[in-house]
Amino acid sequence: MVHRAACRLAGQVSAVAVLQAPLRGPCRPSRPVSVLQLAGTADDVLPYGGGPTPEGFDAPPMRAAMARWRRLDRCGHVWRRVAGRAVRERARCAGGTVAELVTVRGAGHDWYGARDGVDATQAILAFFAER
């Protein structure tokens, strides 16, 4: 739902943050929107590498879904930083926006905390504060 809001309401939102759910379906934002995506590589509900879900649809691979956001937002170079279990891939995009994927290695379909190497609440608050 958050991706859908970013796609359809880009003129009204400047940034979104999503835990696990990759962008899928049609998306034609009227302008670039900053996107923070957090996902675990051991998610058994929405497979990080893509594939069938318990609800019966095929999820796209998380990295491919974020590459799609980077194309939609007309992003530049992606820089990558590894800190413990967390891998951050971030790109600066058109209109001062940012597209960032935070991958938590070995994490499942959870709300991530300090034990996971990234605190989802703090990461989202910091991302929104930048916007």
XYZ file of N, CA and C in Angstrom:
393
model
N 0.813 -1.186 0.000
C 0.000 0.000 0.000
C 0.867 1.265 0.000
N 1.984 1.226 0.697
C 2.844 2.407 0.763
C 3.425 2.717 -0.613
N 3.875 1.691 -1.332
C 4.386 1.928 -2.679
C 3.292 2.512 -3.565
N 2.094 1.995 -3.451
C 0.976 2.496 -4.251
C 0.725 3.978 -3.959
N 0.795 4.369 -2.688
C 0.627 5.783 -2.328
C 1.722 6.629 -2.973
N 2.967 6.158 -2.929
C 4.064 6.904 -3.541
C 3.866 7.031 -5.047
N 3.368 5.973 -5.673
C 3.154 5.990 -7.120
C 2.011 6.929 -7.512
N 0.932 6.892 -6.756
C -0.272 7.645 -7.126
C -0.356 9.039 -6.516
N 0.310 9.264 -5.392
C 0.181 10.531 -4.680
C 1.509 11.275 -4.581
N 2.360 11.088 -5.572
C 3.700 11.676 -5.530
C 3.665 13.194 -5.343
N 2.636 13.851 -5.815
C 2.527 15.288 -5.632
C 2.187 15.688 -4.210
N 1.800 14.708 -3.391
C 1.385 14.994 -2.021
C 2.304 14.408 -0.955
N 3.171 13.477 -1.338
C 4.122 12.892 -0.386
C 5.534 13.097 -0.916
N 6.461 13.351 -0.014
C 7.843 13.535 -0.460
C 8.705 12.309 -0.184
N 8.258 11.457 0.760
C 9.058 10.282 1.115
C 8.150 9.198 1.684
N 8.567 7.943 1.462
C 7.881 6.789 2.054
C 8.932 5.827 2.585
N 8.519 5.030 3.571
C 9.371 3.978 4.107
C 8.550 2.696 4.147
N 9.170 1.604 3.730
C 8.469 0.330 3.610
C 9.304 -0.768 4.247
N 8.647 -1.599 5.037
C 9.301 -2.769 5.600
C 8.830 -3.979 4.806
N 9.760 -4.683 4.204
C 9.575 -5.933 3.467
C 8.922 -5.814 2.099
N 7.778 -5.238 1.945
C 7.003 -5.319 0.703
C 7.693 -4.606 -0.467
N 8.064 -5.326 -1.534
C 8.696 -4.696 -2.690
C 7.660 -4.018 -3.597
N 8.120 -3.066 -4.376
C 7.281 -2.423 -5.383
C 6.871 -3.468 -6.416
N 5.580 -3.543 -6.687
C 5.078 -4.417 -7.757
C 3.863 -3.743 -8.361
N 3.543 -4.116 -9.578
C 2.412 -3.514 -10.267
C 2.810 -2.210 -10.942
N 1.834 -1.571 -11.608
C 2.127 -0.341 -12.337
C 2.501 0.802 -11.398
N 3.386 1.667 -11.867
C 3.799 2.825 -11.081
C 4.269 3.926 -12.023
N 3.586 5.057 -11.962
C 3.962 6.230 -12.757
C 3.831 7.481 -11.900
N 4.790 7.688 -10.984
C 4.693 8.856 -10.113
C 4.822 10.149 -10.926
N 4.109 11.171 -10.498
C 4.153 12.461 -11.206
C 5.464 13.189 -10.981
N 6.191 12.788 -9.964
C 7.518 13.351 -9.671
C 8.273 12.343 -8.822
N 9.592 12.483 -8.704
C 10.358 11.557 -7.865
C 9.929 11.633 -6.394
N 9.978 10.497 -5.721
C 9.632 10.371 -4.306
C 10.769 9.612 -3.622
N 11.223 10.099 -2.481
C 12.246 9.371 -1.729
C 11.652 8.084 -1.183
N 12.429 6.993 -1.293
C 11.948 5.679 -0.863
C 13.012 5.009 -0.002
N 12.603 4.564 1.182
C 13.437 3.731 2.039
C 12.770 2.371 2.112
N 13.485 1.334 1.739
C 12.981 -0.037 1.771
C 13.869 -0.840 2.707
N 13.282 -1.488 3.710
C 14.011 -2.383 4.605
C 13.524 -3.801 4.352
N 14.449 -4.761 4.295
C 14.065 -6.138 4.003
C 15.091 -7.109 4.567
N 14.615 -8.277 4.972
C 15.490 -9.321 5.489
C 15.680 -10.433 4.479
N 16.872 -10.969 4.438
C 17.167 -12.025 3.464
C 16.513 -13.356 3.812
N 16.055 -13.527 5.066
C 15.418 -14.784 5.471
C 13.905 -14.623 5.628
N 13.330 -13.658 4.932
C 11.881 -13.423 5.009
C 11.153 -14.577 4.347
N 10.295 -15.269 5.098
C 9.558 -16.403 4.539
C 8.157 -16.012 4.066
N 7.807 -14.741 4.191
C 6.518 -14.249 3.715
C 6.687 -13.564 2.363
N 7.656 -12.669 2.271
C 7.989 -11.991 1.012
C 9.452 -12.282 0.714
N 9.720 -13.323 -0.065
C 11.104 -13.759 -0.284
C 11.988 -12.648 -0.861
N 13.115 -12.424 -0.206
C 14.045 -11.378 -0.623
C 14.459 -11.549 -2.092
N 14.687 -12.779 -2.489
C 15.101 -13.061 -3.862
C 13.944 -13.182 -4.841
N 12.729 -12.905 -4.374
C 11.550 -13.006 -5.225
C 10.987 -14.406 -5.228
N 9.767 -14.525 -5.729
C 9.140 -15.831 -5.829
C 7.778 -15.869 -5.181
N 7.195 -17.076 -5.090
C 5.834 -17.218 -4.574
C 5.725 -16.836 -3.096
N 4.591 -16.243 -2.753
C 4.301 -15.852 -1.377
C 3.170 -16.731 -0.835
N 2.974 -16.756 0.468
C 1.853 -17.522 1.032
C 0.487 -17.053 0.515
N 0.390 -15.785 0.099
C -0.878 -15.269 -0.439
C -1.120 -15.690 -1.883
N -0.142 -16.307 -2.521
C -0.333 -16.824 -3.863
C 0.088 -15.922 -5.008
N 0.841 -14.870 -4.746
C 1.367 -14.067 -5.849
C 2.880 -14.178 -5.866
N 3.464 -13.831 -6.988
C 4.919 -13.838 -7.110
C 5.459 -12.463 -6.753
N 6.312 -12.406 -5.741
C 6.968 -11.155 -5.355
C 8.207 -10.975 -6.217
N 8.469 -9.753 -6.665
C 9.711 -9.523 -7.408
C 10.901 -9.549 -6.446
N 12.087 -9.832 -6.944
C 13.270 -9.756 -6.086
C 13.402 -8.335 -5.524
N 13.764 -8.231 -4.267
C 13.843 -6.930 -3.596
C 14.805 -5.972 -4.302
N 15.966 -6.474 -4.686
C 16.939 -5.580 -5.338
C 16.426 -5.117 -6.695
N 15.722 -5.960 -7.428
C 15.159 -5.556 -8.720
C 14.056 -4.520 -8.519
N 13.250 -4.687 -7.459
C 12.202 -3.711 -7.172
C 12.805 -2.342 -6.839
N 13.914 -2.335 -6.101
C 14.562 -1.055 -5.788
C 15.253 -0.475 -7.015
N 15.772 -1.317 -7.889
C 16.350 -0.811 -9.142
C 15.259 -0.117 -9.956
N 14.066 -0.660 -9.896
C 12.936 -0.024 -10.586
C 12.650 1.356 -9.998
N 12.644 1.496 -8.667
C 12.458 2.812 -8.052
C 13.561 3.770 -8.499
N 14.787 3.269 -8.566
C 15.890 4.149 -8.989
C 15.692 4.638 -10.417
N 15.128 3.806 -11.285
C 14.825 4.266 -12.653
C 13.697 5.294 -12.624
N 12.635 5.007 -11.869
C 11.507 5.943 -11.782
C 11.937 7.291 -11.214
N 12.843 7.276 -10.243
C 13.307 8.504 -9.590
C 14.518 9.132 -10.284
N 14.972 8.505 -11.375
C 16.118 9.015 -12.142
C 17.342 9.228 -11.233
N 17.767 8.135 -10.632
C 18.868 8.164 -9.669
C 20.222 8.033 -10.337
N 21.221 8.465 -9.614
C 22.602 8.333 -10.052
C 23.255 7.107 -9.442
N 24.542 7.224 -9.234
C 25.372 6.133 -8.701
C 24.820 5.603 -7.376
N 24.870 4.292 -7.227
C 24.445 3.634 -5.983
C 25.693 3.352 -5.162
N 25.731 3.852 -3.943
C 26.842 3.498 -3.068
C 26.366 2.452 -2.079
N 27.292 1.623 -1.680
C 26.976 0.478 -0.821
C 27.840 0.537 0.432
N 27.194 0.307 1.589
C 27.926 0.302 2.853
C 27.455 -0.899 3.673
N 28.407 -1.644 4.214
C 28.093 -2.815 5.033
C 28.506 -2.512 6.472
N 27.571 -2.759 7.396
C 27.854 -2.584 8.821
C 27.211 -3.761 9.557
N 28.013 -4.750 9.889
C 27.473 -5.936 10.548
C 26.526 -6.670 9.611
N 25.298 -6.896 10.064
C 24.299 -7.610 9.252
C 23.583 -6.694 8.273
N 23.753 -5.407 8.410
C 23.024 -4.455 7.559
C 23.850 -4.055 6.339
N 23.205 -4.107 5.178
C 23.816 -3.657 3.926
C 22.940 -2.535 3.391
N 23.529 -1.339 3.246
C 22.778 -0.180 2.747
C 23.218 0.130 1.324
N 22.231 0.229 0.440
C 22.476 0.635 -0.942
C 21.643 1.891 -1.173
N 22.313 3.001 -1.419
C 21.647 4.301 -1.462
C 22.068 5.060 -2.719
N 21.105 5.755 -3.305
C 21.396 6.576 -4.488
C 20.688 7.917 -4.351
N 21.360 8.960 -4.801
C 20.733 10.282 -4.882
C 20.002 10.345 -6.216
N 18.825 10.978 -6.182
C 17.949 10.938 -7.345
C 17.481 12.346 -7.715
N 16.710 12.427 -8.790
C 16.208 13.712 -9.286
C 15.399 14.423 -8.205
N 15.435 15.743 -8.251
C 14.646 16.544 -7.327
C 15.101 16.457 -5.888
N 16.343 16.017 -5.654
C 16.858 15.900 -4.295
C 16.338 14.699 -3.536
N 15.722 13.753 -4.236
C 15.198 12.561 -3.572
C 16.290 11.505 -3.402
N 15.965 10.466 -2.659
C 16.897 9.383 -2.362
C 16.147 8.059 -2.463
N 16.802 7.040 -2.995
C 16.256 5.681 -2.992
C 17.256 4.806 -2.238
N 16.786 4.174 -1.162
C 17.686 3.394 -0.320
C 17.073 2.045 0.031
N 17.869 1.010 -0.132
C 17.513 -0.333 0.290
C 18.424 -0.714 1.444
N 17.822 -1.094 2.565
C 18.577 -1.610 3.705
C 18.242 -3.087 3.818
N 19.225 -3.924 3.556
C 19.069 -5.368 3.633
C 19.637 -5.843 4.965
N 18.849 -6.610 5.698
C 19.308 -7.170 6.971
C 19.543 -8.657 6.744
N 20.813 -9.025 6.685
C 21.180 -10.414 6.401
C 20.723 -11.337 7.529
N 20.007 -12.400 7.139
C 19.543 -13.396 8.088
C 18.263 -13.032 8.825
N 17.702 -11.858 8.565
C 16.479 -11.430 9.255
C 15.250 -11.881 8.483
N 14.174 -12.089 9.222
C 12.927 -12.546 8.625
C 11.925 -11.434 8.442
N 10.667 -11.799 8.484
C 9.544 -10.871 8.276
C 9.189 -10.250 9.625
N 10.041 -9.347 10.101
C 9.937 -8.761 11.434
C 10.114 -7.252 11.384
N 9.822 -6.612 12.520
C 10.198 -5.209 12.715
C 11.594 -5.254 13.320
N 12.579 -4.737 12.615
C 13.975 -4.890 13.014
C 14.338 -3.960 14.161
N 15.148 -4.500 15.073
C 15.627 -3.735 16.219
C 17.142 -3.773 16.266
N 17.695 -3.220 17.316
C 19.156 -3.123 17.449
C 19.831 -4.489 17.318
N 19.190 -5.561 17.780
C 19.785 -6.905 17.688
C 19.992 -7.335 16.239
N 19.261 -6.713 15.307
C 19.359 -7.068 13.888
C 20.439 -6.271 13.152
N 21.038 -5.331 13.831
C 22.064 -4.510 13.191
C 21.514 -3.230 12.596
N 20.205 -3.099 12.584
C 19.566 -1.854 12.161
C 18.242 -1.753 12.916
N 18.001 -0.614 13.505
C 16.749 -0.362 14.216
C 15.802 0.299 13.219
N 14.759 -0.416 12.817
C 13.845 0.085 11.784
C 13.234 1.429 12.175
N 12.826 1.573 13.417
C 12.212 2.822 13.860
C 13.181 3.981 13.694
N 14.400 3.820 14.174
C 15.399 4.888 14.071
C 15.776 5.171 12.616
N 15.905 4.118 11.816
C 16.253 4.303 10.402
C 15.176 5.096 9.671
N 13.920 4.775 9.939
C 12.813 5.472 9.281
C 12.733 6.915 9.746
N 12.862 7.152 11.051
C 12.823 8.528 11.569
C 13.955 9.360 10.980
N 15.152 8.795 10.908
C 16.288 9.524 10.334
C 16.062 9.818 8.854
N 15.520 8.848 8.126
C 15.263 9.036 6.697
C 14.250 10.173 6.487
N 13.164 10.162 7.256
C 12.163 11.225 7.120
C 12.714 12.580 7.554
N 13.570 12.601 8.551
C 14.171 13.855 9.010
C 15.024 14.499 7.929
N 15.645 13.678 7.085
C 16.460 14.196 5.977
C 15.625 14.851 4.888
N 14.390 14.452 4.773
C 13.541 14.930 3.685
C 12.993 16.253 4.060
